[in-house]
XYZ file of C-alpha atoms in Angstrom:
358
model
C -50.969 171.386 98.758
C -50.213 174.906 100.032
C -48.308 176.194 103.055
C -50.757 177.761 105.491
C -48.740 178.556 108.626
C -45.383 178.265 110.376
C -44.940 177.679 114.099
C -41.820 177.731 116.275
C -40.767 176.469 119.684
C -37.489 176.852 121.574
C -36.029 173.594 122.903
C -33.126 173.446 125.366
C -31.054 170.424 126.367
C -28.101 170.680 128.787
C -24.815 169.237 127.573
C -23.434 166.335 129.599
C -20.441 168.603 130.060
C -20.042 172.125 128.592
C -19.134 171.996 124.906
C -15.905 173.967 124.507
C -14.195 175.074 121.299
C -11.509 177.711 120.793
C -14.085 180.431 120.042
C -16.338 179.855 123.062
C -18.197 177.621 125.507
C -21.814 176.420 125.459
C -23.434 174.933 128.609
C -26.580 173.834 126.776
C -27.752 173.064 123.278
C -30.492 175.502 122.292
C -32.563 174.885 119.170
C -35.448 176.572 117.429
C -37.819 173.862 116.192
C -40.024 174.835 113.264
C -43.294 173.265 112.114
C -44.617 174.078 108.631
C -48.311 173.266 108.236
C -50.332 172.987 105.044
C -53.945 173.993 104.501
C -54.967 170.316 104.497
C -53.342 169.580 107.868
C -50.017 168.058 106.869
C -46.874 169.017 108.798
C -43.104 168.981 108.418
C -40.499 169.808 111.058
C -37.155 171.570 110.883
C -34.565 172.809 113.352
C -31.734 175.320 113.713
C -29.348 175.760 116.622
C -27.521 179.089 116.830
C -24.095 178.563 118.401
C -23.385 182.264 118.806
C -19.649 181.862 119.482
C -19.343 180.091 116.121
C -21.868 181.766 113.794
C -22.452 185.136 115.447
C -26.201 184.499 115.259
C -28.407 184.695 118.346
C -31.621 182.864 119.150
C -33.616 186.108 119.107
C -32.148 187.124 115.765
C -32.789 183.687 114.287
C -36.410 183.695 115.419
C -36.982 187.222 114.101
C -35.453 186.458 110.705
C -37.549 183.317 110.399
C -40.916 184.531 111.650
C -40.808 188.079 110.255
C -39.173 187.510 106.870
C -38.368 184.006 105.628
C -41.540 182.210 106.755
C -44.027 184.794 105.403
C -42.393 184.405 101.990
C -43.482 180.747 101.958
C -47.173 181.187 102.792
C -49.356 179.986 99.924
C -46.509 178.160 98.193
C -46.376 174.455 97.333
C -43.989 172.933 99.934
C -42.629 170.525 97.327
C -41.198 173.421 95.297
C -37.894 173.449 97.175
C -35.900 175.531 94.706
C -38.730 178.055 94.500
C -38.852 178.260 98.289
C -35.195 179.316 98.404
C -35.739 181.887 95.682
C -38.631 183.350 97.682
C -36.709 183.360 100.972
C -33.636 184.939 99.374
C -35.816 187.692 97.939
C -37.332 188.325 101.368
C -34.083 188.509 103.356
C -30.378 188.306 102.551
C -28.193 185.799 104.386
C -29.763 184.330 107.548
C -28.786 180.794 106.584
C -29.912 179.229 109.852
C -33.476 180.512 109.490
C -33.651 179.318 105.906
C -32.141 175.960 106.842
C -34.769 175.306 109.521
C -37.545 175.980 107.013
C -35.788 174.007 104.263
C -35.504 170.946 106.534
C -39.196 171.225 107.407
C -40.125 171.426 103.712
C -38.066 168.325 102.920
C -39.736 166.500 105.801
C -43.185 167.575 104.611
C -42.562 166.809 100.939
C -41.109 163.385 101.722
C -44.044 162.511 103.991
C -46.479 163.556 101.269
C -44.717 161.219 98.815
C -44.429 158.406 101.360
C -40.646 158.491 100.977
C -37.740 158.816 103.390
C -35.961 162.145 102.897
C -32.850 160.533 101.386
C -34.883 159.595 98.302
C -35.464 163.315 97.714
C -31.689 163.795 97.960
C -30.688 161.193 95.401
C -30.960 157.786 97.029
C -29.194 155.746 99.691
C -25.637 154.595 99.055
C -25.175 153.660 102.735
C -28.122 152.498 104.911
C -26.197 153.314 108.069
C -23.891 156.264 108.574
C -20.743 156.312 110.729
C -20.440 159.273 113.032
C -17.291 160.904 114.298
C -16.934 161.291 118.051
C -16.100 164.941 118.802
C -13.971 165.637 121.887
C -14.393 169.208 123.162
C -11.567 171.158 124.762
C -10.389 170.099 128.208
C -7.182 168.941 129.800
C -5.008 166.653 127.703
C -5.658 163.811 130.135
C -9.443 164.276 129.924
C -9.415 164.475 126.138
C -7.205 161.410 125.704
C -9.377 159.407 128.093
C -12.546 160.381 126.216
C -11.060 159.686 122.792
C -9.786 156.281 123.899
C -13.137 155.310 125.412
C -15.123 156.125 122.272
C -12.640 154.486 119.929
C -13.096 151.335 122.008
C -16.877 151.578 121.512
C -16.493 151.366 117.731
C -16.186 154.972 116.545
C -13.967 154.865 113.453
C -13.110 158.568 113.443
C -12.185 160.693 116.472
C -12.061 164.487 116.207
C -10.374 166.499 118.928
C -10.816 170.231 119.327
C -7.731 172.422 119.405
C -6.450 175.745 118.154
C -5.558 177.424 121.446
C -1.977 176.191 121.896
C -0.115 174.439 119.048
C 2.335 172.719 121.410
C -0.529 171.280 123.459
C -2.259 170.175 120.254
C 0.801 168.267 119.083
C 1.140 166.524 122.447
C -2.581 165.755 122.484
C -2.533 164.217 119.011
C 0.523 162.128 119.848
C -1.108 160.832 123.046
C -4.411 160.016 121.333
C -2.651 158.321 118.424
C -0.759 156.105 120.846
C -3.975 155.229 122.697
C -6.364 154.303 119.876
C -6.143 151.571 117.200
C -4.284 152.389 113.996
C -7.553 151.859 112.089
C -9.160 154.869 113.814
C -8.853 158.043 111.750
C -7.817 161.078 113.814
C -8.607 164.702 113.047
C -8.050 167.987 114.860
C -10.350 171.002 114.481
C -8.467 174.237 115.161
C -11.530 176.456 114.525
C -9.351 179.106 112.802
C -7.003 179.150 115.789
C -3.512 178.931 114.216
C -1.291 181.859 113.336
C -0.612 182.096 109.583
C 3.083 182.616 110.216
C 3.587 179.385 112.150
C 0.750 177.166 110.881
C 2.894 175.242 108.381
C 5.333 174.178 111.080
C 2.479 173.257 113.424
C 0.696 171.148 110.812
C 3.943 169.349 109.947
C 4.414 168.510 113.630
C 0.810 167.301 113.859
C 1.410 165.038 110.868
C 4.502 163.582 112.546
C 2.422 162.992 115.687
C -0.047 160.864 113.727
C -2.801 163.254 112.620
C -4.790 162.290 109.504
C -6.881 165.410 108.926
C -6.692 169.040 110.089
C -9.877 171.108 110.026
C -9.872 174.880 109.458
C -6.415 175.621 110.853
C -6.402 179.225 109.566
C -8.870 182.156 109.515
C -11.751 181.651 107.127
C -10.509 184.345 104.740
C -7.006 182.899 104.338
C -7.534 180.563 101.399
C -4.009 181.249 100.177
C -2.651 179.959 103.481
C -4.974 176.951 103.412
C -3.757 176.084 99.902
C -0.142 176.324 101.050
C -0.819 173.975 103.966
C -2.501 171.531 101.622
C 0.451 171.727 99.268
C 2.804 170.836 102.105
C 1.282 167.364 102.333
C 1.337 165.137 105.374
C -2.311 165.562 106.360
C -5.501 166.325 104.514
C -6.917 169.829 104.984
C -10.642 170.373 105.558
C -12.472 173.679 105.136
C -15.282 174.494 107.553
C -15.641 178.174 108.478
C -14.295 179.047 105.008
C -17.159 177.100 103.412
C -20.566 178.716 103.958
C -22.174 178.695 100.504
C -21.934 177.114 97.046
C -19.960 180.202 96.007
C -17.430 179.575 98.790
C -17.147 175.952 97.682
C -16.356 177.008 94.128
C -13.691 179.487 95.306
C -12.077 176.866 97.559
C -11.874 174.529 94.566
C -10.433 177.258 92.344
C -7.777 178.105 94.943
C -6.926 174.482 95.784
C -7.518 175.306 99.434
C -8.911 172.004 100.776
C -9.047 168.261 100.322
C -12.376 167.947 102.148
C -15.387 170.257 102.488
C -17.316 170.231 105.760
C -20.963 170.725 104.781
C -23.071 171.863 107.711
C -26.700 171.963 106.654
C -27.524 174.879 108.928
C -24.461 176.885 107.937
C -25.163 176.719 104.181
C -28.934 177.283 104.386
C -30.508 173.833 104.243
C -30.478 170.543 102.368
C -31.124 172.175 98.992
C -28.017 174.364 99.268
C -26.026 171.509 100.815
C -26.643 169.401 97.713
C -25.362 172.261 95.562
C -22.171 172.432 97.632
C -21.815 168.663 97.418
C -22.106 168.800 93.622
C -19.241 171.306 93.447
C -17.096 169.066 95.640
C -17.907 165.938 93.648
C -17.129 167.676 90.366
C -13.724 168.680 91.755
C -12.961 165.230 93.156
C -13.121 166.382 96.773
C -14.521 164.363 99.661
C -17.156 165.835 101.956
C -18.023 165.494 105.602
C -21.537 166.275 106.833
C -20.925 168.419 109.901
C -22.814 169.702 112.913
C -23.260 173.013 114.733
C -24.104 170.862 116.865
C -27.866 170.413 116.767
C -30.546 168.099 118.162
C -32.419 165.211 116.581
C -34.368 166.793 113.724
C -31.424 168.542 112.060
C -29.138 165.613 112.911
C -31.516 163.277 111.075
C -31.448 165.627 108.080
C -27.653 165.345 108.163
C -27.854 161.551 108.353
C -30.123 161.395 105.280
C -27.721 163.642 103.356
C -24.689 161.570 104.367
C -26.562 158.453 103.244
C -27.288 159.938 99.815
C -23.830 161.250 98.841
C -21.277 158.739 97.483
C -18.382 161.103 98.252
C -19.400 161.701 101.904
C -16.491 159.456 102.836
C -15.312 161.264 105.987
C -17.584 160.120 108.839
C -20.299 162.653 109.637
C -20.598 164.647 112.862
C -23.953 163.387 114.177
C -23.082 163.824 117.834
C -25.452 166.582 118.967
C -28.078 164.125 120.278
C -25.288 162.145 121.986
C -23.752 165.114 123.815
C -26.887 166.147 125.745
C -28.473 164.652 128.834
C -31.615 163.541 126.980
C -32.291 163.895 123.252
C -35.821 165.402 123.122
C -36.717 165.314 119.409
C -35.695 161.929 118.004
C -34.636 159.736 120.936
C -35.423 156.480 119.153
C -33.295 157.271 116.114
C -30.220 157.925 118.264
C -30.733 155.287 120.951
C -27.642 153.125 121.198
C -25.553 155.207 118.783
C -23.277 156.326 121.619
C -22.288 152.674 122.077
C -21.631 151.839 118.424
C -20.745 154.967 116.432
C -23.297 154.163 113.707
C -26.654 155.787 112.865
C -29.241 153.657 111.100
C -30.870 155.855 108.454
C -34.674 155.837 108.896
C -36.580 154.221 106.058
C -40.070 155.541 106.810
C -41.694 158.656 105.370
C -39.973 161.955 106.158
C -36.984 162.458 108.410
C -37.844 159.773 110.969
C -38.229 161.932 114.090
C -40.900 161.359 116.759
C -42.611 164.756 116.750
């Protein structure tokens, strides 16, 4: 079995409402879908979605890195040699995690199909046959955000994440209002996307804890691990690293510095499922929980995230599998995500590969 060719296609899906975080706004979810074909006609599919305001990567840059550098390094290789594929891609081009992640997901899909296995068996097994997903509330007015959070908690979502980071006072009021409106059993997190000032973050996080917050995600700039460690040491809420955590090396440094209680592992951000498992091993060795995050992306990459969340015992913070739920019509794996918006749970596919419908 040898890789013969790689093909790409751009897929666009409008958001039901623009997805807004503190670093920018996206009116539509744009993904590059990748198909890796073998000489004997087998295929595997991957996906990467460049949210430029978050990663700094553009669609054109992603496609160029993939088609001109990373993909040619895989031609003629056995698609089941996942570690070797990353060695080859890293030798061909430095960085470019999204391009490598799209190809990595496709290789996992292809290798699992060839074995007749679901992808989670390549990742270690299945400790949970269905995965809870967080509902992510993008920025809006406090009234809009509280209404949305309340509605999805009532549907059965066990974890609600609200976006923040623009105005600490508004964030505190938002958290208090959401906490008063959802059941006590619903875990509540706020993602500041690096938005808080290092000089006032400790006071803000203490106020958020008093308002009923359970988890604060990336309150400080990605480089400020000293500040993140100080916030964690203050207690009150758990601290999760996201933008600070983009590689296994970052994970190790976060552990060394005591800068987080939870690591947010985004498959695209770290370079694919192979690298994500390495990050997860660092977290597990340090006794940290993980959350499987989202950029967000559509059905293929979201299914990869679901398989990873199913395979990791310490993926105890509900995953962010909301990309397919935030768009008007999920184009890549509609069956896998049908009904999830009404329950908050994703059934992990048990057939060969990822379980998409391409």
